[in-house]
GROMACS .gro file of C-alpha atoms in nm:
model
  401
    1UNK     CA    1  10.586   5.997   4.179
    2UNK     CA    2  10.380   6.110   4.478
    3UNK     CA    3  10.361   6.484   4.540
    4UNK     CA    4  10.435   6.685   4.845
    5UNK     CA    5  10.095   6.694   4.926
    6UNK     CA    6  10.016   6.315   4.874
    7UNK     CA    7  10.345   6.253   5.097
    8UNK     CA    8  10.262   6.526   5.395
    9UNK     CA    9   9.921   6.317   5.443
   10UNK     CA   10  10.062   5.965   5.384
   11UNK     CA   11  10.410   5.979   5.582
   12UNK     CA   12  10.403   6.280   5.790
   13UNK     CA   13  10.270   6.279   6.152
   14UNK     CA   14   9.938   6.469   6.157
   15UNK     CA   15   9.757   6.688   6.490
   16UNK     CA   16   9.459   6.742   6.356
   17UNK     CA   17   9.209   6.583   6.102
   18UNK     CA   18   9.207   6.909   5.927
   19UNK     CA   19   9.520   7.042   5.857
   20UNK     CA   20   9.556   7.369   5.628
   21UNK     CA   21   9.724   7.176   5.359
   22UNK     CA   22   9.856   7.525   5.195
   23UNK     CA   23  10.146   7.459   4.983
   24UNK     CA   24  10.441   7.673   5.016
   25UNK     CA   25  10.726   7.713   4.799
   26UNK     CA   26  10.925   7.947   4.910
   27UNK     CA   27  10.849   8.301   5.149
   28UNK     CA   28  11.000   8.656   5.169
   29UNK     CA   29  10.909   8.934   5.425
   30UNK     CA   30  10.532   8.921   5.481
   31UNK     CA   31  10.461   8.712   5.192
   32UNK     CA   32  10.437   8.338   5.119
   33UNK     CA   33  10.422   8.182   4.742
   34UNK     CA   34  10.251   7.852   4.641
   35UNK     CA   35  10.281   7.674   4.303
   36UNK     CA   36  10.236   7.925   4.025
   37UNK     CA   37  10.365   8.209   4.223
   38UNK     CA   38   9.975   8.266   4.413
   39UNK     CA   39  10.109   8.497   4.699
   40UNK     CA   40   9.968   8.477   5.074
   41UNK     CA   41   9.998   8.774   5.311
   42UNK     CA   42  10.120   8.620   5.697
   43UNK     CA   43  10.006   8.800   5.932
   44UNK     CA   44  10.071   8.537   6.237
   45UNK     CA   45  10.414   8.502   6.156
   46UNK     CA   46  10.459   8.119   6.154
   47UNK     CA   47  10.283   8.198   6.493
   48UNK     CA   48  10.542   8.438   6.650
   49UNK     CA   49  10.853   8.369   6.467
   50UNK     CA   50  10.904   8.551   6.158
   51UNK     CA   51  10.916   8.898   6.358
   52UNK     CA   52  11.197   9.044   6.105
   53UNK     CA   53  10.989   8.886   5.796
   54UNK     CA   54  11.068   8.557   5.617
   55UNK     CA   55  11.428   8.536   5.469
   56UNK     CA   56  11.550   8.875   5.598
   57UNK     CA   57  11.851   8.926   5.389
   58UNK     CA   58  12.093   8.989   5.730
   59UNK     CA   59  11.972   8.682   5.894
   60UNK     CA   60  12.026   8.432   5.545
   61UNK     CA   61  12.392   8.628   5.555
   62UNK     CA   62  12.428   8.498   5.883
   63UNK     CA   63  12.343   8.170   5.854
   64UNK     CA   64  12.573   8.126   5.539
   65UNK     CA   65  12.862   8.290   5.740
   66UNK     CA   66  12.837   8.008   5.973
   67UNK     CA   67  12.766   7.733   5.727
   68UNK     CA   68  13.130   7.808   5.579
   69UNK     CA   69  13.266   7.731   5.936
   70UNK     CA   70  13.122   7.438   6.114
   71UNK     CA   71  12.779   7.337   6.217
   72UNK     CA   72  12.721   7.132   6.507
   73UNK     CA   73  13.048   6.999   6.714
   74UNK     CA   74  13.011   6.900   7.087
   75UNK     CA   75  12.704   6.875   7.304
   76UNK     CA   76  12.572   7.181   7.503
   77UNK     CA   77  12.841   7.380   7.683
   78UNK     CA   78  13.180   7.215   7.639
   79UNK     CA   79  13.340   7.428   7.354
   80UNK     CA   80  13.416   7.771   7.327
   81UNK     CA   81  13.207   7.862   7.008
   82UNK     CA   82  13.179   8.210   6.929
   83UNK     CA   83  12.775   8.232   6.764
   84UNK     CA   84  12.613   8.136   7.114
   85UNK     CA   85  12.864   8.311   7.312
   86UNK     CA   86  12.829   8.645   7.121
   87UNK     CA   87  12.443   8.578   7.137
   88UNK     CA   88  12.469   8.541   7.550
   89UNK     CA   89  12.637   8.870   7.584
   90UNK     CA   90  12.397   9.054   7.321
   91UNK     CA   91  12.081   8.917   7.510
   92UNK     CA   92  12.260   9.020   7.858
   93UNK     CA   93  12.261   9.388   7.707
   94UNK     CA   94  11.882   9.395   7.614
   95UNK     CA   95  11.848   9.301   7.991
   96UNK     CA   96  11.863   9.453   8.345
   97UNK     CA   97  12.194   9.363   8.460
   98UNK     CA   98  12.123   9.075   8.691
   99UNK     CA   99  12.020   8.867   8.398
  100UNK     CA  100  12.311   8.747   8.297
  101UNK     CA  101  12.353   8.399   8.228
  102UNK     CA  102  12.168   8.219   7.933
  103UNK     CA  103  12.129   7.875   7.865
  104UNK     CA  104  12.040   7.831   7.491
  105UNK     CA  105  11.784   7.521   7.360
  106UNK     CA  106  11.580   7.403   7.061
  107UNK     CA  107  11.258   7.545   7.126
  108UNK     CA  108  11.011   7.709   7.370
  109UNK     CA  109  10.887   7.395   7.524
  110UNK     CA  110  11.235   7.303   7.623
  111UNK     CA  111  11.328   7.640   7.772
  112UNK     CA  112  11.020   7.610   7.990
  113UNK     CA  113  11.133   7.251   8.098
  114UNK     CA  114  11.460   7.376   8.169
  115UNK     CA  115  11.352   7.665   8.397
  116UNK     CA  116  11.104   7.450   8.604
  117UNK     CA  117  11.368   7.221   8.711
  118UNK     CA  118  11.601   7.490   8.756
  119UNK     CA  119  11.335   7.664   8.995
  120UNK     CA  120  11.309   7.293   9.180
  121UNK     CA  121  11.666   7.272   9.177
  122UNK     CA  122  11.730   7.635   9.338
  123UNK     CA  123  11.439   7.622   9.580
  124UNK     CA  124  11.455   7.305   9.703
  125UNK     CA  125  11.055   7.344   9.639
  126UNK     CA  126  10.821   7.111   9.464
  127UNK     CA  127  10.498   7.345   9.374
  128UNK     CA  128  10.434   7.507   9.107
  129UNK     CA  129  10.202   7.781   8.969
  130UNK     CA  130  10.062   7.891   8.642
  131UNK     CA  131   9.765   8.056   8.503
  132UNK     CA  132   9.439   7.952   8.366
  133UNK     CA  133   9.420   7.960   7.988
  134UNK     CA  134   9.823   7.961   7.966
  135UNK     CA  135   9.992   7.795   7.682
  136UNK     CA  136  10.367   7.716   7.783
  137UNK     CA  137  10.391   7.425   7.533
  138UNK     CA  138  10.310   7.040   7.525
  139UNK     CA  139  10.614   6.841   7.642
  140UNK     CA  140  10.527   6.661   7.996
  141UNK     CA  141  10.651   6.934   8.219
  142UNK     CA  142  10.505   7.246   7.984
  143UNK     CA  143  10.180   7.047   7.939
  144UNK     CA  144  10.187   7.020   8.311
  145UNK     CA  145  10.176   7.397   8.358
  146UNK     CA  146   9.946   7.466   8.071
  147UNK     CA  147   9.628   7.611   8.206
  148UNK     CA  148   9.343   7.404   8.011
  149UNK     CA  149   9.243   7.031   8.069
  150UNK     CA  150   9.120   6.992   7.769
  151UNK     CA  151   9.455   6.941   7.649
  152UNK     CA  152   9.609   6.770   7.907
  153UNK     CA  153   9.354   6.479   8.066
  154UNK     CA  154   9.421   6.229   7.779
  155UNK     CA  155   9.795   6.256   7.884
  156UNK     CA  156   9.787   6.240   8.269
  157UNK     CA  157   9.958   6.146   8.508
  158UNK     CA  158  10.198   6.491   8.448
  159UNK     CA  159  10.359   6.653   8.702
  160UNK     CA  160  10.250   6.662   9.033
  161UNK     CA  161  10.214   6.964   9.252
  162UNK     CA  162  10.115   7.198   9.012
  163UNK     CA  163   9.851   7.459   9.099
  164UNK     CA  164   9.667   7.698   8.878
  165UNK     CA  165   9.535   8.067   8.959
  166UNK     CA  166   9.297   8.306   8.752
  167UNK     CA  167   9.559   8.560   8.530
  168UNK     CA  168   9.509   8.907   8.671
  169UNK     CA  169   9.323   8.831   8.957
  170UNK     CA  170   9.514   8.982   9.266
  171UNK     CA  171   9.288   8.785   9.540
  172UNK     CA  172   9.493   8.416   9.357
  173UNK     CA  173   9.803   8.558   9.458
  174UNK     CA  174   9.748   8.427   9.800
  175UNK     CA  175   9.769   8.105   9.667
  176UNK     CA  176  10.184   8.154   9.602
  177UNK     CA  177  10.321   8.028   9.953
  178UNK     CA  178  10.617   7.919  10.123
  179UNK     CA  179  10.577   7.566   9.975
  180UNK     CA  180  10.563   7.732   9.579
  181UNK     CA  181  10.913   7.693   9.378
  182UNK     CA  182  10.816   7.917   9.110
  183UNK     CA  183  10.544   8.090   8.884
  184UNK     CA  184  10.535   8.102   8.557
  185UNK     CA  185  10.321   8.358   8.376
  186UNK     CA  186  10.299   8.469   8.016
  187UNK     CA  187  10.407   8.846   8.055
  188UNK     CA  188  10.107   8.900   7.774
  189UNK     CA  189   9.888   8.560   7.775
  190UNK     CA  190   9.904   8.466   7.427
  191UNK     CA  191   9.672   8.169   7.337
  192UNK     CA  192   9.392   8.293   7.553
  193UNK     CA  193   9.380   8.563   7.314
  194UNK     CA  194   9.590   8.833   7.370
  195UNK     CA  195   9.510   8.930   7.764
  196UNK     CA  196   9.752   9.222   7.871
  197UNK     CA  197   9.754   9.208   8.248
  198UNK     CA  198   9.654   9.558   8.465
  199UNK     CA  199   9.929   9.770   8.527
  200UNK     CA  200  10.001   9.663   8.894
  201UNK     CA  201   9.912   9.270   8.852
  202UNK     CA  202  10.257   9.197   8.796
  203UNK     CA  203  10.429   9.462   9.014
  204UNK     CA  204  10.216   9.280   9.260
  205UNK     CA  205  10.301   8.912   9.146
  206UNK     CA  206  10.678   9.003   9.162
  207UNK     CA  207  10.595   9.089   9.537
  208UNK     CA  208  10.456   8.834   9.662
  209UNK     CA  209  10.679   8.597   9.492
  210UNK     CA  210  10.978   8.791   9.725
  211UNK     CA  211  10.779   8.744  10.024
  212UNK     CA  212  10.739   8.366  10.042
  213UNK     CA  213  11.088   8.320   9.849
  214UNK     CA  214  10.923   8.150   9.529
  215UNK     CA  215  11.063   8.246   9.186
  216UNK     CA  216  10.901   8.443   8.911
  217UNK     CA  217  10.922   8.319   8.538
  218UNK     CA  218  10.819   8.542   8.317
  219UNK     CA  219  10.743   8.344   7.942
  220UNK     CA  220  10.801   8.596   7.674
  221UNK     CA  221  10.845   8.301   7.421
  222UNK     CA  222  10.574   8.491   7.212
  223UNK     CA  223  10.576   8.831   7.325
  224UNK     CA  224  10.901   8.868   7.342
  225UNK     CA  225  11.176   8.991   7.102
  226UNK     CA  226  11.003   9.316   6.988
  227UNK     CA  227  10.652   9.177   6.964
  228UNK     CA  228  10.506   9.439   7.174
  229UNK     CA  229  10.714   9.740   7.066
  230UNK     CA  230  10.973   9.712   7.362
  231UNK     CA  231  11.225   9.418   7.344
  232UNK     CA  232  11.105   9.260   7.630
  233UNK     CA  233  10.721   9.324   7.743
  234UNK     CA  234  10.794   9.283   8.064
  235UNK     CA  235  10.980   9.645   7.991
  236UNK     CA  236  10.677   9.732   8.002
  237UNK     CA  237  10.525   9.665   8.322
  238UNK     CA  238  10.803   9.763   8.601
  239UNK     CA  239  10.911   9.414   8.697
  240UNK     CA  240  11.224   9.195   8.644
  241UNK     CA  241  11.179   8.809   8.626
  242UNK     CA  242  11.410   8.566   8.820
  243UNK     CA  243  11.389   8.348   8.529
  244UNK     CA  244  11.319   8.480   8.140
  245UNK     CA  245  11.209   8.278   7.860
  246UNK     CA  246  11.226   8.323   7.472
  247UNK     CA  247  11.208   8.118   7.134
  248UNK     CA  248  10.979   8.198   6.850
  249UNK     CA  249  11.102   8.523   6.727
  250UNK     CA  250  11.437   8.470   6.860
  251UNK     CA  251  11.601   8.315   6.580
  252UNK     CA  252  11.469   8.466   6.249
  253UNK     CA  253  11.317   8.130   6.116
  254UNK     CA  254  11.572   7.910   6.309
  255UNK     CA  255  11.461   7.681   6.593
  256UNK     CA  256  11.629   7.829   6.911
  257UNK     CA  257  11.505   7.913   7.189
  258UNK     CA  258  11.657   8.014   7.574
  259UNK     CA  259  11.601   8.083   7.968
  260UNK     CA  260  11.762   8.329   8.138
  261UNK     CA  261  11.876   8.363   8.476
  262UNK     CA  262  12.089   8.544   8.738
  263UNK     CA  263  12.453   8.358   8.742
  264UNK     CA  264  12.403   8.230   9.087
  265UNK     CA  265  12.108   8.053   9.056
  266UNK     CA  266  12.205   7.866   8.724
  267UNK     CA  267  12.484   7.739   8.890
  268UNK     CA  268  12.242   7.497   9.066
  269UNK     CA  269  12.290   7.284   8.717
  270UNK     CA  270  12.683   7.225   8.805
  271UNK     CA  271  12.662   7.062   9.103
  272UNK     CA  272  12.435   6.734   9.293
  273UNK     CA  273  12.464   6.623   9.017
  274UNK     CA  274  12.700   6.792   8.766
  275UNK     CA  275  12.576   6.844   8.396
  276UNK     CA  276  12.245   6.884   8.574
  277UNK     CA  277  12.048   6.963   8.247
  278UNK     CA  278  12.197   6.865   7.917
  279UNK     CA  279  12.034   6.906   7.550
  280UNK     CA  280  12.277   6.806   7.196
  281UNK     CA  281  12.178   7.089   7.010
  282UNK     CA  282  12.099   7.393   7.232
  283UNK     CA  283  12.300   7.665   7.152
  284UNK     CA  284  12.358   7.528   6.763
  285UNK     CA  285  12.584   7.781   6.631
  286UNK     CA  286  12.355   7.791   6.284
  287UNK     CA  287  12.072   7.892   6.498
  288UNK     CA  288  12.313   8.119   6.722
  289UNK     CA  289  12.411   8.320   6.403
  290UNK     CA  290  12.076   8.372   6.266
  291UNK     CA  291  11.924   8.494   6.639
  292UNK     CA  292  12.222   8.728   6.660
  293UNK     CA  293  12.153   8.883   6.340
  294UNK     CA  294  11.778   8.926   6.455
  295UNK     CA  295  11.873   9.099   6.729
  296UNK     CA  296  12.050   9.340   6.537
  297UNK     CA  297  11.818   9.375   6.304
  298UNK     CA  298  11.509   9.454   6.531
  299UNK     CA  299  11.784   9.718   6.703
  300UNK     CA  300  11.943   9.866   6.424
  301UNK     CA  301  11.659   9.848   6.182
  302UNK     CA  302  11.453  10.040   6.382
  303UNK     CA  303  11.119   9.824   6.406
  304UNK     CA  304  11.059   9.880   6.782
  305UNK     CA  305  11.002  10.213   6.691
  306UNK     CA  306  10.725  10.151   6.472
  307UNK     CA  307  10.518   9.886   6.636
  308UNK     CA  308  10.280  10.089   6.815
  309UNK     CA  309  10.194  10.330   6.515
  310UNK     CA  310  10.131   9.956   6.309
  311UNK     CA  311   9.942   9.833   6.599
  312UNK     CA  312   9.716  10.130   6.569
  313UNK     CA  313   9.680  10.134   6.204
  314UNK     CA  314   9.510   9.794   6.241
  315UNK     CA  315   9.264   9.895   6.520
  316UNK     CA  316   9.145  10.222   6.299
  317UNK     CA  317   9.057  10.037   6.018
  318UNK     CA  318   8.962   9.688   6.121
  319UNK     CA  319   8.612   9.851   6.250
  320UNK     CA  320   8.312   9.683   6.133
  321UNK     CA  321   7.949   9.577   6.341
  322UNK     CA  322   8.049   9.236   6.352
  323UNK     CA  323   8.385   9.299   6.540
  324UNK     CA  324   8.335   9.326   6.882
  325UNK     CA  325   8.702   9.497   6.976
  326UNK     CA  326   9.062   9.449   6.920
  327UNK     CA  327   9.272   9.401   7.216
  328UNK     CA  328   9.626   9.356   7.255
  329UNK     CA  329   9.973   9.506   7.331
  330UNK     CA  330  10.176   9.582   7.013
  331UNK     CA  331  10.130   9.405   6.705
  332UNK     CA  332  10.016   9.086   6.924
  333UNK     CA  333   9.667   9.164   6.872
  334UNK     CA  334   9.333   8.960   6.847
  335UNK     CA  335   8.997   9.029   6.677
  336UNK     CA  336   8.680   8.960   6.851
  337UNK     CA  337   8.394   8.800   6.698
  338UNK     CA  338   8.071   8.673   6.867
  339UNK     CA  339   8.153   8.306   6.812
  340UNK     CA  340   8.381   8.073   6.623
  341UNK     CA  341   8.093   7.986   6.418
  342UNK     CA  342   8.115   8.355   6.298
  343UNK     CA  343   8.493   8.368   6.320
  344UNK     CA  344   8.600   8.009   6.120
  345UNK     CA  345   8.414   8.121   5.802
  346UNK     CA  346   8.612   8.426   5.788
  347UNK     CA  347   8.958   8.285   5.833
  348UNK     CA  348   8.866   8.041   5.543
  349UNK     CA  349   8.773   8.280   5.322
  350UNK     CA  350   9.000   8.552   5.401
  351UNK     CA  351   9.268   8.246   5.333
  352UNK     CA  352   9.099   8.125   4.995
  353UNK     CA  353   8.994   8.434   4.823
  354UNK     CA  354   9.217   8.751   4.975
  355UNK     CA  355   9.538   8.550   5.012
  356UNK     CA  356   9.577   8.664   5.348
  357UNK     CA  357   9.672   8.381   5.632
  358UNK     CA  358   9.542   8.417   6.005
  359UNK     CA  359   9.421   8.234   6.270
  360UNK     CA  360   9.208   8.194   6.587
  361UNK     CA  361   9.337   8.126   6.984
  362UNK     CA  362   9.384   7.783   7.131
  363UNK     CA  363   9.234   7.893   7.420
  364UNK     CA  364   8.982   8.180   7.269
  365UNK     CA  365   8.810   8.062   6.970
  366UNK     CA  366   8.600   8.346   6.911
  367UNK     CA  367   8.905   8.575   6.831
  368UNK     CA  368   9.101   8.623   6.513
  369UNK     CA  369   9.525   8.637   6.598
  370UNK     CA  370   9.740   8.955   6.442
  371UNK     CA  371  10.091   8.908   6.482
  372UNK     CA  372  10.241   8.992   6.144
  373UNK     CA  373  10.613   9.042   6.095
  374UNK     CA  374  10.733   9.376   6.271
  375UNK     CA  375  10.847   9.468   5.908
  376UNK     CA  376  10.539   9.501   5.721
  377UNK     CA  377  10.462   9.806   5.584
  378UNK     CA  378  10.164  10.050   5.605
  379UNK     CA  379  10.051   9.979   5.250
  380UNK     CA  380  10.060   9.604   5.330
  381UNK     CA  381   9.844   9.666   5.636
  382UNK     CA  382   9.619   9.868   5.444
  383UNK     CA  383   9.599   9.588   5.190
  384UNK     CA  384   9.550   9.331   5.457
  385UNK     CA  385   9.251   9.555   5.649
  386UNK     CA  386   9.095   9.583   5.339
  387UNK     CA  387   9.097   9.232   5.242
  388UNK     CA  388   8.982   9.108   5.615
  389UNK     CA  389   8.689   9.328   5.579
  390UNK     CA  390   8.592   9.183   5.265
  391UNK     CA  391   8.602   8.852   5.421
  392UNK     CA  392   8.389   8.980   5.713
  393UNK     CA  393   8.121   9.142   5.520
  394UNK     CA  394   8.149   8.826   5.272
  395UNK     CA  395   8.042   8.600   5.552
  396UNK     CA  396   7.829   8.842   5.796
  397UNK     CA  397   7.704   9.083   5.524
  398UNK     CA  398   7.810   9.484   5.496
  399UNK     CA  399   7.859   9.744   5.763
  400UNK     CA  400   7.528   9.948   5.790
  401UNK     CA  401   7.504  10.296   5.632
   0.00000   0.00000   0.00000
């Protein structure tokens, strides 16, 4: 009989020639466990997914409760089902009142696709603008607005009429015109290496969109659901988007995403044609039940209140001459080194010898990703930092003195 590793390599489609090949049998909280019980501290939350930790008891309870009622019943938006309806209301209560309509998807990339269609439908325009080094997903439309040509050139032609601007560069806002249907930006750029915009950038972007009648789409697929210390990152910048994107940390480990807008915008999918956007599994009742439990855990267990202090604890301890700086917002952090040649052995040593799972960024390969579950404790942070510093020392040598 073949082992899971052999089956993985033989029959499961691969996306690189060097997968991690880390075999996991179970997970709980911030820990993942391999065969024989070896544990690994997850410092990246499955790339921004496990915001409330792996297998949070309240999420498991919600999943089990829904399993005992029903699973999939009908394609999106036809039958009245309590889990998506209640989740939509709960999301609305976290948002400015005008963002009152939620369309559920299966993933972040699907949320991007729906939002791009919605913007073109509402404005009657075709031009889409995004930022260089932005990452919005790998499906055709999402890839079109992703800001790295190296990821796109093998799949062209993609969507026409897409333009890119520099993130955090006010001068580039002049490129947004009356031809523009929408500008899509990450509130905090993730795969660019956690780039936090200047305080006045998003407000100026908002004003420019208003001036020319373009919609502003904020992508919080990675930085939402409490990751930055507020429920939504845009709360810290004094702006309100026309369309908001969420996924990843939303489902507590279950697949779900959403794009959220005003009812007058969202109604564009009702006519010309009817059923203007469809999904079979979007708003799946089990995923919605898990997402509602996740939302309530974040709100009711005080996870937001601890984010800033936990982030500062990482910043204070991760000090070494090889570390060029730590940047980010909340528990979405990038630890910068001189190069990928320095960083990659540190990541490998931390995993193999220290039991710490980290990563780099798609468009910033000299920086280490830190995005642990919001539930991580102070002792776990201390343990992780000590392990990372041992890995740094092993690769580049000890700090002087």
